[in-house]
CSV table of C-alpha atoms in Angstrom, one decimal:
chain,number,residue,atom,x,y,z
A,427,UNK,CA,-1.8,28.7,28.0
A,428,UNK,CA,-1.6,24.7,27.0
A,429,UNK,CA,-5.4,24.0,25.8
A,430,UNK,CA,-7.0,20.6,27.1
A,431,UNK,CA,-7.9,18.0,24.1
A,432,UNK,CA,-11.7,17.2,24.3
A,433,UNK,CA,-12.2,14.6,27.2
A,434,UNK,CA,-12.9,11.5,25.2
A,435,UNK,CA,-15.0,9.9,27.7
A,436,UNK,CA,-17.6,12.2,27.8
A,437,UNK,CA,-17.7,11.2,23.9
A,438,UNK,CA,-18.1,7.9,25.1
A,439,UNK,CA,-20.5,8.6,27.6
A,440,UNK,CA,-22.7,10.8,25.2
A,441,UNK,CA,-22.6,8.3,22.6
A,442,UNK,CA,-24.1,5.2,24.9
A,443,UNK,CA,-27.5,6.3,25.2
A,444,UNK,CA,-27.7,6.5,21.8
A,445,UNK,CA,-26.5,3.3,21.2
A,446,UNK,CA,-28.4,1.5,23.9
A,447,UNK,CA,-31.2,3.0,21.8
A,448,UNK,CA,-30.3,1.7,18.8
A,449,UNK,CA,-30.1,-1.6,20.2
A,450,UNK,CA,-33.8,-1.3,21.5
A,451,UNK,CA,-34.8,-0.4,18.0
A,452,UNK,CA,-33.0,-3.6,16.6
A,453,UNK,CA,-35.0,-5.8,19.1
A,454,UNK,CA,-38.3,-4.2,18.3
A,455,UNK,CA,-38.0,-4.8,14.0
A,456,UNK,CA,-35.9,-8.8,14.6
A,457,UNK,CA,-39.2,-9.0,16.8
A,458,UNK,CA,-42.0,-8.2,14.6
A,459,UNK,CA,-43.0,-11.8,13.5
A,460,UNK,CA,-43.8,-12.1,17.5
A,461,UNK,CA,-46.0,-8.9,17.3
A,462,UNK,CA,-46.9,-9.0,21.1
A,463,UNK,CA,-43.1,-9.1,21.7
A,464,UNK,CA,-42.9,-6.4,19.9
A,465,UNK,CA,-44.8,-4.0,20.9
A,466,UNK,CA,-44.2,-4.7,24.3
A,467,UNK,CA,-40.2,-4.2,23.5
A,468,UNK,CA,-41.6,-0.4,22.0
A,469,UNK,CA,-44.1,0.4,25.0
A,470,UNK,CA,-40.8,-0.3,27.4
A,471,UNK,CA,-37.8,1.4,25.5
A,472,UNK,CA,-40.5,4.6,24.7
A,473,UNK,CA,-41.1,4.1,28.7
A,474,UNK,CA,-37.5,4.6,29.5
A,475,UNK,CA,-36.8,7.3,26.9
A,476,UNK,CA,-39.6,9.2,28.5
A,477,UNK,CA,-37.9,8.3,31.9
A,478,UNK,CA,-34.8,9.3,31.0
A,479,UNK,CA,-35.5,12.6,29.1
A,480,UNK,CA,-37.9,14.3,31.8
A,481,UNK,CA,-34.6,13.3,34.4
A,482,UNK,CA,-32.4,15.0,31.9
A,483,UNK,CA,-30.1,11.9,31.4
A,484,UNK,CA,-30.3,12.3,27.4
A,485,UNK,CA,-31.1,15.1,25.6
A,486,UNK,CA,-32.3,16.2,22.2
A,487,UNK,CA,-31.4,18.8,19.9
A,488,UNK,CA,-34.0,21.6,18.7
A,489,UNK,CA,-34.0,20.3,15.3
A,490,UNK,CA,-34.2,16.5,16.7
A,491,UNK,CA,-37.8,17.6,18.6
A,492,UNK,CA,-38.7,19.3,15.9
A,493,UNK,CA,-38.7,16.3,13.4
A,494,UNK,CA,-39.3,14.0,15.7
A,495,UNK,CA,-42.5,16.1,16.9
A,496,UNK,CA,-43.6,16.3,12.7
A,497,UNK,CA,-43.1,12.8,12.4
A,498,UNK,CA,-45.6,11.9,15.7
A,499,UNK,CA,-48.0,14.4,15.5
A,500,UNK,CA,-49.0,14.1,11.4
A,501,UNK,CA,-49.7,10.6,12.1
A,502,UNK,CA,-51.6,11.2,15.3
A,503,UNK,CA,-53.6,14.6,15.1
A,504,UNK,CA,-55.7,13.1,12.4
A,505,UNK,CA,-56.5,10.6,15.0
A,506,UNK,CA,-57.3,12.9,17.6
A,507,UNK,CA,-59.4,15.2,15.0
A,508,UNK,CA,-61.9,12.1,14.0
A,509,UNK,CA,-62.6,11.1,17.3
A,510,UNK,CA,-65.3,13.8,18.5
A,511,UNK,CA,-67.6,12.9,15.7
A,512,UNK,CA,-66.5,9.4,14.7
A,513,UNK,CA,-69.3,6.7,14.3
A,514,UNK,CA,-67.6,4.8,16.8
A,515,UNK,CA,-66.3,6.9,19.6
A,516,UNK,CA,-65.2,4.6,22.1
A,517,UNK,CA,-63.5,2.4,19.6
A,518,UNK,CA,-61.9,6.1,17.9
A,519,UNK,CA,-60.9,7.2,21.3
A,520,UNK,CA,-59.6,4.1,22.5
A,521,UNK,CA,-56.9,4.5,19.1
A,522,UNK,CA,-56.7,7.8,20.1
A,523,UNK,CA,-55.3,6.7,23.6
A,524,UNK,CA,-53.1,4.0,23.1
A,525,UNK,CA,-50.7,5.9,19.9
A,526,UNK,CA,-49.9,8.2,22.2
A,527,UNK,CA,-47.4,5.5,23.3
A,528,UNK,CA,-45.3,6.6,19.5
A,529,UNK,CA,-44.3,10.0,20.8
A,530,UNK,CA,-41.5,8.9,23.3
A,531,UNK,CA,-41.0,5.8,20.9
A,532,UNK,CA,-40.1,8.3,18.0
A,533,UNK,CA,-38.3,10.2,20.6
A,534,UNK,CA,-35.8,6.8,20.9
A,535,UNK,CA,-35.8,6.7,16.7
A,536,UNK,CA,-34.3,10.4,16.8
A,537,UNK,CA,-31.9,9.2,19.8
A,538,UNK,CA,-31.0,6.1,17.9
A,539,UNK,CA,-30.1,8.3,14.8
A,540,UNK,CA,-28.4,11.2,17.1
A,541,UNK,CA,-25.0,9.9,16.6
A,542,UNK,CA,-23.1,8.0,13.6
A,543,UNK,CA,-21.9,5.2,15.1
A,544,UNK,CA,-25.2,4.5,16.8
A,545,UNK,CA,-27.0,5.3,13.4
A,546,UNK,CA,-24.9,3.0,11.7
A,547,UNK,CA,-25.7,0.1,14.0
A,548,UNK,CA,-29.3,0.6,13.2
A,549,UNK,CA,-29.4,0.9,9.6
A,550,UNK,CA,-26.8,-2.4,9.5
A,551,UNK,CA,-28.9,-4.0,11.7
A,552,UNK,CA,-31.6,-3.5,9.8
A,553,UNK,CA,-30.4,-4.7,7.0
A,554,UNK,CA,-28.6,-8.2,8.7
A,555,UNK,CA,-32.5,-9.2,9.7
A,556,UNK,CA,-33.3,-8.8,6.5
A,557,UNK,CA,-30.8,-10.9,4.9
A,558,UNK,CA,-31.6,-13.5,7.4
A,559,UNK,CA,-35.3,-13.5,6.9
A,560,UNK,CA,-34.4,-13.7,2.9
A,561,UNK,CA,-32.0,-16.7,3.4
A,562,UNK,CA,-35.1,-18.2,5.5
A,563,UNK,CA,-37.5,-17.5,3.3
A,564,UNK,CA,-34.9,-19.2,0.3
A,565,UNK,CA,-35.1,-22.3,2.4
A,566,UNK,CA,-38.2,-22.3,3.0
A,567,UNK,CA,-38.9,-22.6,-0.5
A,568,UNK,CA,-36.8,-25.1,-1.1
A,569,UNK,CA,-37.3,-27.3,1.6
A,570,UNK,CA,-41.1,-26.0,2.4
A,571,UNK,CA,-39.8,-25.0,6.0
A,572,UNK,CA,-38.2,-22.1,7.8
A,573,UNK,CA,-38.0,-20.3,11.2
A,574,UNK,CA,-41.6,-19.2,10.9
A,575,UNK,CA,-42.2,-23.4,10.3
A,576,UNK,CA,-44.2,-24.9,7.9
A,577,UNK,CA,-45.3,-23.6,4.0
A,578,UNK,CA,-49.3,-23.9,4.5
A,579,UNK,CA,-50.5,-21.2,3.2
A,580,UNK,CA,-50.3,-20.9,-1.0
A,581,UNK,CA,-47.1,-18.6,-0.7
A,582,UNK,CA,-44.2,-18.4,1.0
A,583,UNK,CA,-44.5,-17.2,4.9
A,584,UNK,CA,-41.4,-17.6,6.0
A,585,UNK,CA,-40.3,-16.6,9.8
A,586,UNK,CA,-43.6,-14.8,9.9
A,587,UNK,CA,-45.6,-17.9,10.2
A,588,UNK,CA,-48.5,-19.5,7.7
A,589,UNK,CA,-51.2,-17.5,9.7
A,590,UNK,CA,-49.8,-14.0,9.4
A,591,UNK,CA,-48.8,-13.4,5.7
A,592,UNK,CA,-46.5,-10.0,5.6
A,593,UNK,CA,-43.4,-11.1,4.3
A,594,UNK,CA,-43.6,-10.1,0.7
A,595,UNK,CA,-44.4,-6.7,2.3
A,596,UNK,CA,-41.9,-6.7,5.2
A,597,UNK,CA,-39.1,-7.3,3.1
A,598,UNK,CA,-40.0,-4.8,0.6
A,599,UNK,CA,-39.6,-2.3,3.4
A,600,UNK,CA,-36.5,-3.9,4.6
A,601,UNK,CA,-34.8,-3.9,1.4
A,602,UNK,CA,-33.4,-0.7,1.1
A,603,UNK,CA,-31.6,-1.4,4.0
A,604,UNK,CA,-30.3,-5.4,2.5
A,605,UNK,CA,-29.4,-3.8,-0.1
A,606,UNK,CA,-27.2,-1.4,1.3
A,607,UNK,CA,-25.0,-3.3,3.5
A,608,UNK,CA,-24.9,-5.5,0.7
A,609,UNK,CA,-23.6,-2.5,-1.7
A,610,UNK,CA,-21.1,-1.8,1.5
A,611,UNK,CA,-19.3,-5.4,0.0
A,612,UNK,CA,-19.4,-4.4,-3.5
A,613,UNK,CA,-21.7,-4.1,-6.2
A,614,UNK,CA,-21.7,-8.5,-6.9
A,615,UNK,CA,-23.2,-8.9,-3.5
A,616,UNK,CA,-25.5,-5.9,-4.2
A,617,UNK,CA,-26.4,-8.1,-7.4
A,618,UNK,CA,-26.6,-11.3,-5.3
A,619,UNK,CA,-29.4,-9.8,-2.4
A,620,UNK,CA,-31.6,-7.8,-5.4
A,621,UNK,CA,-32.1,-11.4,-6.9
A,622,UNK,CA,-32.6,-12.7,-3.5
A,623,UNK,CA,-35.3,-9.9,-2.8
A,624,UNK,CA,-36.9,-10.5,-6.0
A,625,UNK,CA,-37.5,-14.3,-5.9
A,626,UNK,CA,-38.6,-14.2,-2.2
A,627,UNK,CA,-40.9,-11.1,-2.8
A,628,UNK,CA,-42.2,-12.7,-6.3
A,629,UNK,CA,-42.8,-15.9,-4.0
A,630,UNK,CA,-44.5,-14.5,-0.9
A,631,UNK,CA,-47.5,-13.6,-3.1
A,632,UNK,CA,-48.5,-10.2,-2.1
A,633,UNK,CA,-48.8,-8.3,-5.5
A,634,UNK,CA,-48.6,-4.6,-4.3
A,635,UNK,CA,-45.3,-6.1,-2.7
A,636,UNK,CA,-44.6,-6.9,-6.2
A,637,UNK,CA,-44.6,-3.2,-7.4
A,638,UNK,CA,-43.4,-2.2,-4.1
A,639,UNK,CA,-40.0,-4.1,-4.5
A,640,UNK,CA,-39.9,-2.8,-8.2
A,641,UNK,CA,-39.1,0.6,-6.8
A,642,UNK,CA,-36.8,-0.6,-4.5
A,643,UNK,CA,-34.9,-2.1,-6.9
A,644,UNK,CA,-34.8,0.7,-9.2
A,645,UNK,CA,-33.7,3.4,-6.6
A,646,UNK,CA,-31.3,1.4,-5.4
A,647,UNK,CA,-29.6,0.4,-8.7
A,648,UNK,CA,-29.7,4.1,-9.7
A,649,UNK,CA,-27.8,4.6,-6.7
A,650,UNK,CA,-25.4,2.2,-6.8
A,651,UNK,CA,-24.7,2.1,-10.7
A,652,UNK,CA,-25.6,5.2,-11.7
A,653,UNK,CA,-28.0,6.0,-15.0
A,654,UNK,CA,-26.0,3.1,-16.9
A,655,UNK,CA,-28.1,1.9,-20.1
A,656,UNK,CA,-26.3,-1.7,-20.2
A,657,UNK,CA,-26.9,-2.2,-16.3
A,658,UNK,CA,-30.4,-1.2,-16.6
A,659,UNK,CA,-30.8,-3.5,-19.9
A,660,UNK,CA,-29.1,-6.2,-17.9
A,661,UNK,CA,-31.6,-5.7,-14.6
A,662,UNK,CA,-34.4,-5.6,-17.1
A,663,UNK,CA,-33.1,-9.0,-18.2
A,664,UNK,CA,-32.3,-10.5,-14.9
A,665,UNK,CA,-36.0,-9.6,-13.4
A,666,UNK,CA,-37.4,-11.3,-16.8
A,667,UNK,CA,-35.7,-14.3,-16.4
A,668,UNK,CA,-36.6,-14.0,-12.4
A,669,UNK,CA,-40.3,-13.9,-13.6
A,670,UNK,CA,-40.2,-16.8,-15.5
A,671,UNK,CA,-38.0,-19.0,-13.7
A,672,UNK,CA,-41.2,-18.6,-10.9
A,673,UNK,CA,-44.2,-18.9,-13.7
A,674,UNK,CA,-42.2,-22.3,-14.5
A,675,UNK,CA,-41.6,-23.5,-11.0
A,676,UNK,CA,-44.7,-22.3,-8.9
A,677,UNK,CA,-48.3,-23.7,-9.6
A,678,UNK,CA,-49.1,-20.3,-7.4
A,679,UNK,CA,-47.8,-17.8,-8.9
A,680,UNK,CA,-49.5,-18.8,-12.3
A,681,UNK,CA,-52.3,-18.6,-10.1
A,682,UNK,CA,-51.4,-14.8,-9.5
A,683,UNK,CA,-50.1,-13.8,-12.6
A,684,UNK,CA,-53.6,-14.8,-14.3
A,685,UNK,CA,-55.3,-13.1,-11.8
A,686,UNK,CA,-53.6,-9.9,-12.5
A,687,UNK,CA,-53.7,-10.7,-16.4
A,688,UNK,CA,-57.4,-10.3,-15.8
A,689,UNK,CA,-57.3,-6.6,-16.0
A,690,UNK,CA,-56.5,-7.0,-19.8
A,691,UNK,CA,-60.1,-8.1,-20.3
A,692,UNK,CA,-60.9,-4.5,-20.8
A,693,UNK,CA,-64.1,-5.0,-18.7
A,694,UNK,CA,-64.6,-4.0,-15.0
A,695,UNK,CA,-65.4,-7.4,-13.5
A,696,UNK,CA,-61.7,-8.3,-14.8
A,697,UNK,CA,-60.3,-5.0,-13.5
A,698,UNK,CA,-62.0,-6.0,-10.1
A,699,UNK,CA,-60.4,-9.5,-10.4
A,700,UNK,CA,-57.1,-8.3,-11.1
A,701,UNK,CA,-57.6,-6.2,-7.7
A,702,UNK,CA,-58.5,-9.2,-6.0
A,703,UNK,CA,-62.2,-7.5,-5.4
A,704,UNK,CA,-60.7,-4.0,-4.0
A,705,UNK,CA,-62.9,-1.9,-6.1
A,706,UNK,CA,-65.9,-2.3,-4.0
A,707,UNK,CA,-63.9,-1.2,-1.0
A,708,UNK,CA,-62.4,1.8,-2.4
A,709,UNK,CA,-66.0,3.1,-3.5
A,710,UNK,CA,-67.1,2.6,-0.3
A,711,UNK,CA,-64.0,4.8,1.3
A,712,UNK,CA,-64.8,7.4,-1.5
A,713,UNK,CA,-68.5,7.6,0.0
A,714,UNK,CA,-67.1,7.7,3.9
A,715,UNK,CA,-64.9,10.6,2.5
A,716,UNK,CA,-68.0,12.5,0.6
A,717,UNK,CA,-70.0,12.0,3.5
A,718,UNK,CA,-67.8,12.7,6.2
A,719,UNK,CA,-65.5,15.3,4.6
A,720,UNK,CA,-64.8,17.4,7.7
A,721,UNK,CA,-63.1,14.3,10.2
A,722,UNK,CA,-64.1,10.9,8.4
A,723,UNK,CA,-65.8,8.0,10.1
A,724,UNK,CA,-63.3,7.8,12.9
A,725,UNK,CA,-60.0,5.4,12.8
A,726,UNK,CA,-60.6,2.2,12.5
A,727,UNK,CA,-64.3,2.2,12.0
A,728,UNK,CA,-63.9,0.8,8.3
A,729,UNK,CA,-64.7,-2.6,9.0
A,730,UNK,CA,-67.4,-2.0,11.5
A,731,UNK,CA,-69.4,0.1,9.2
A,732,UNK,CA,-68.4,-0.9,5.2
A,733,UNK,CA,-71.6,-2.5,5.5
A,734,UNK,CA,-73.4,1.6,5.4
A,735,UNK,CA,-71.6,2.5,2.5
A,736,UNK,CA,-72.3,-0.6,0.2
A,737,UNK,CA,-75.0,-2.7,-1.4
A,738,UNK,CA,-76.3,-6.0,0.2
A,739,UNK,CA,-74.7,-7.7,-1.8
A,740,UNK,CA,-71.4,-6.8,-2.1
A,741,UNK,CA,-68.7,-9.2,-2.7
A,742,UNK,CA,-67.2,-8.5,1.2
A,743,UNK,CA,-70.8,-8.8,2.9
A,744,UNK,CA,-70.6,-12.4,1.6
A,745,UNK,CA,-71.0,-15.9,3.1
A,746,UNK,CA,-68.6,-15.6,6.9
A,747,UNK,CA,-67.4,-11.7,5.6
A,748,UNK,CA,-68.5,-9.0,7.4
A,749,UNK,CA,-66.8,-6.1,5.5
A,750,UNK,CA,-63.4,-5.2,4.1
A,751,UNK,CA,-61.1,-4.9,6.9
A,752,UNK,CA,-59.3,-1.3,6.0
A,753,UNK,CA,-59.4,0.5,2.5
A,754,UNK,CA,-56.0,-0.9,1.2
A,755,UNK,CA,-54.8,2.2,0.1
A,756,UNK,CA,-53.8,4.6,2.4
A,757,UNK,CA,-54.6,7.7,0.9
A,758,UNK,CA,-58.2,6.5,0.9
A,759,UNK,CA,-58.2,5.0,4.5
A,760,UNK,CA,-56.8,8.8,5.9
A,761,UNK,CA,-59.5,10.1,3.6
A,762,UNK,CA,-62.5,7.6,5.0
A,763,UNK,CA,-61.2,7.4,8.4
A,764,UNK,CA,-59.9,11.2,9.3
A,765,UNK,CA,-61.4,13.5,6.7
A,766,UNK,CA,-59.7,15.9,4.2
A,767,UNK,CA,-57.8,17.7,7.6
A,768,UNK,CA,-56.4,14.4,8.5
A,769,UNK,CA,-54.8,13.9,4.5
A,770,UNK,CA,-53.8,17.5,4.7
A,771,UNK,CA,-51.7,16.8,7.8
A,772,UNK,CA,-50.0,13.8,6.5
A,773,UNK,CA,-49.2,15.7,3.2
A,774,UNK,CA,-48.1,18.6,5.3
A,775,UNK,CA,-45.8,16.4,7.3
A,776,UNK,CA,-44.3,14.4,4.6
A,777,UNK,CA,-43.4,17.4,2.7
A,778,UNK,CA,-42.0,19.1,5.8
A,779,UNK,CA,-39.4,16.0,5.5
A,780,UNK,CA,-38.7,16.1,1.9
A,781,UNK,CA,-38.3,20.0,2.2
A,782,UNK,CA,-35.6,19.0,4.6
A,783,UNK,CA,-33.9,16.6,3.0
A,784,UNK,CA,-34.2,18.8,-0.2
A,785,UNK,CA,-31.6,21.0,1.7
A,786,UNK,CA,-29.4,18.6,3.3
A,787,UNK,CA,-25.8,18.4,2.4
A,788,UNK,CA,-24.9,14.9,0.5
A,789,UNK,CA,-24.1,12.6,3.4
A,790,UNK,CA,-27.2,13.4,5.0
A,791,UNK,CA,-29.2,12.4,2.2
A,792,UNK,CA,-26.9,9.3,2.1
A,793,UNK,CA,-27.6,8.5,5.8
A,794,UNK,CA,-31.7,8.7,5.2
A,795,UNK,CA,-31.2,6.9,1.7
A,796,UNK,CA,-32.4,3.8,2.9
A,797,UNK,CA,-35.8,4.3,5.1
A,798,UNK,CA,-36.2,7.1,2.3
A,799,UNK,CA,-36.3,4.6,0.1
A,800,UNK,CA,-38.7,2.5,2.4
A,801,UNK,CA,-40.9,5.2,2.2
A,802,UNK,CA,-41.6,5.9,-1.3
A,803,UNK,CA,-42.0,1.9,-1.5
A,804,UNK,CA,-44.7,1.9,1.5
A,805,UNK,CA,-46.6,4.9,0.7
A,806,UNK,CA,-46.5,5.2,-3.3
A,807,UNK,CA,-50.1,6.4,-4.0
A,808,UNK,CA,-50.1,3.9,-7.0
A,809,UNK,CA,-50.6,0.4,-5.2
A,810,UNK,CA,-52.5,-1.2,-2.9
A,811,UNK,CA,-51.2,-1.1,0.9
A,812,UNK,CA,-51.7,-2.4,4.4
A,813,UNK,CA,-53.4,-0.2,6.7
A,814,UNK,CA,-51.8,2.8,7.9
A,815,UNK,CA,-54.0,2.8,11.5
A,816,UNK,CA,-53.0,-0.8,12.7
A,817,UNK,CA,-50.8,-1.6,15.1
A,818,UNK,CA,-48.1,-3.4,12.8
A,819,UNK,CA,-48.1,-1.3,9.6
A,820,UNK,CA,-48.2,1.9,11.7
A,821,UNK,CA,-45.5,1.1,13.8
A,822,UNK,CA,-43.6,0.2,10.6
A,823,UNK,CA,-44.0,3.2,9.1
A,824,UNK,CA,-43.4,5.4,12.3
A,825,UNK,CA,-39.9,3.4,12.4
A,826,UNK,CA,-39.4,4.2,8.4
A,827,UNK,CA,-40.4,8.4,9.2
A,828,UNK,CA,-38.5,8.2,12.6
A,829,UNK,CA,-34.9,7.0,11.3
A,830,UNK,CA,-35.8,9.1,8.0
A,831,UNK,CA,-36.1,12.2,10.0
A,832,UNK,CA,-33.3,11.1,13.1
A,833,UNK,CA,-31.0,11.4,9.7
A,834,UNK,CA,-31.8,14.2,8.7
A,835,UNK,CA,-32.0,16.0,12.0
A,836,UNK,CA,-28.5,15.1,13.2
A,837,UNK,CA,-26.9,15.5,9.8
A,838,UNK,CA,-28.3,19.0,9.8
A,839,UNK,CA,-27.6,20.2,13.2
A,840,UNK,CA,-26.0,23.6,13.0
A,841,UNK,CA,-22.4,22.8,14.6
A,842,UNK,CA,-22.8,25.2,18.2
């Protein structure tokens, strides 16, 4: 008996939905400095992948809703377990309601990551936006204008606008993924976008970005050069000179290098300085966390009741301020906002992952390289970070866990 060779177009036909999600994931990140846009692009393509999987027209594998399901729920259940009790109910609730739109949203991350090809698209996609936000950012700080238009604020904005200052900490998350389609080309473009990262990153202001990037860079040049001692001297070097060609060029970073050199004062008014005044608002998310151990204030009650957990006159009660916004660290704001239970899902979830790709084979540890990366930059306990409940950052890091785990989950797939 003559067998038949594998029909080809049912490859093809497969392999489309999968791209077509990868595709709706590239609009939803070249769309972020239009937030609205966004989100709207996320809410539709999680609409359709809902649509499309209760029809049966795509399909996941077991491991693929198993991933995908750690990935939604240890972000969400912590929601869900502060709202009976939280200070705010209707606000808690409300949270509560609307992330429910990230489960078929990370369902599309997994489908996007279900096959190479389509997986490819994303993570080079990824990394093209990135390299054209970088260049923009470059010219804005030449020229004092970009995409985003003018410089007004005291640090580069680039496309993101003057009024919505996230680059420095966008494109430290993006950079894994710059930095590996510029490795792709060689190791002298690899080079040529980690000095491009730097300067922009350096320029853009944020100083947890700062530290942020510094990770990036050293993962990735461990990756792509291996444990060399004259190409780490030589990085060492390079990010020297990168420092002091911006102390010499921008009035502003001066500005933010004295700031930070105020922790050297050996006093706590300096250390607080350095932290550009975060120490008040990480006691008061210790107290929400002592006094609300079992499910926190409820998410996104920080800013409406800091003013409970702090003296009158506390440096965020002042003049227009009303209270710190979020804890800026992201341990603390699970802690404040969800309660021990809701940092114990989060850790249970995240180590879920790394157990995972602890036991991948070596091209599936390549394939979740970058938004690994991403990860350890966005969530490194060490640093100050956005907040982990709002709409932008949470949908950023639901992206970064969602490819992470589509990786892993289609590298891993036991062949049937």
């Amino acid at each position: 008996m003559i067998e038949r060779a594998p029909d080809a177009s049912a490859t093809v036909t497969a392999a489309a939905p999968a791209r077509a999600a990868a595709w709706a994931v590239l609009a939803f990140v070249a769309c972020w400095p239009k937030f609205g846009v966004s989100e709207l692009i996320a809410l539709l393509a999680g609409s359709a992948m809902l649509v499309a999987l209760l029809r049966g027209r795509v399909t996941l594998t077991r491991r693929q809703w198993l991933l995908g399901s750690v990935v939604f729920f240890s972000y969400w259940l912590p929601e869900l377990w502060s709202a009976p009790d939280a200070l705010a109910r209707g606000e808690a609730w409300r949270e509560v309601a609307l992330d429910l739109r990230y489960a078929p949203f990370v369902a599309l991350l997994m489908l996007a990551g279900g096959t190479p090809g389509a997986r490819a698209l994303v993570l080079r996609g990824v990394g093209w936006i990135a390299a054209l936000w970088a260049a923009d950012a470059l010219v804005q700080a030449a020229t004092g204008w970009s995409l985003g238009g003018q410089m007004l604020a005291d640090r580069l904005s680039g496309v993101f606008g003057a009024d919505n200052l996230k680059l420095g900490w966008v494109l430290t998350v993006l950079a894994p993924f710059l930095l590996a389609l510029a490795a792709s080309h060689g190791r002298g473009w690899w080079l040529l976008a980690a000095v491009a990262v730097a300067v922009v990153v350096l320029l853009a202001g944020a100083r947890a970005a700062w530290l942020g990037t510094a990770l990036v860079l050293g993962g990735s040049a461990l990756a792509v050069f291996g444990a060399r001692r004259r190409v780490l001297v030589s990085a060492a070097a390079i990010g020297l000179g990168l420092l002091s060609l911006a102390y010499l060029g921008s009035d502003r970073f001066v500005q933010r290098i004295e700031r930070t050199a105020a922790v050297l004062s050996g006093n706590v008014d300096g250390l607080d300085t350095a932290l550009s005044y975060r120490l008040p608002i990480w006691r008061a998310a210790v107290r929400m966390s002592v006094e609300h151990p079992l499910n926190g204030i409820g998410v996104r009650g920080f800013r409406e009741h800091y003013a409970q957990f702090v003296a009158p006159d506390d440096h965020w009660l002042q003049g227009p301020n009303n209270g710190a916004f979020h804890a800026h660290q992201w341990v603390l704001e699970v802690l404040a906002e969800t309660g021990v239970p809701g940092l114990v899902c989060w850790i249970l979830g995240l180590s879920v992952l790394y157990r995972h790709w602890r036991g991948a084979p070596v091209a599936a540890r390549a394939a979740a390289a970058a938004p690994g990366l991403a990860l350890v930059a966005a969530l490194f306990p060490l640093n100050t970070h956005l907040a982990s409940y709002s709409s932008f950052w949470g949908g950023v890091l639901l992206l970064l866990l969602g490819l992470f785990a589509a990786a892993l989950a289609a590298a891993t797939e036991p062949a049937r």
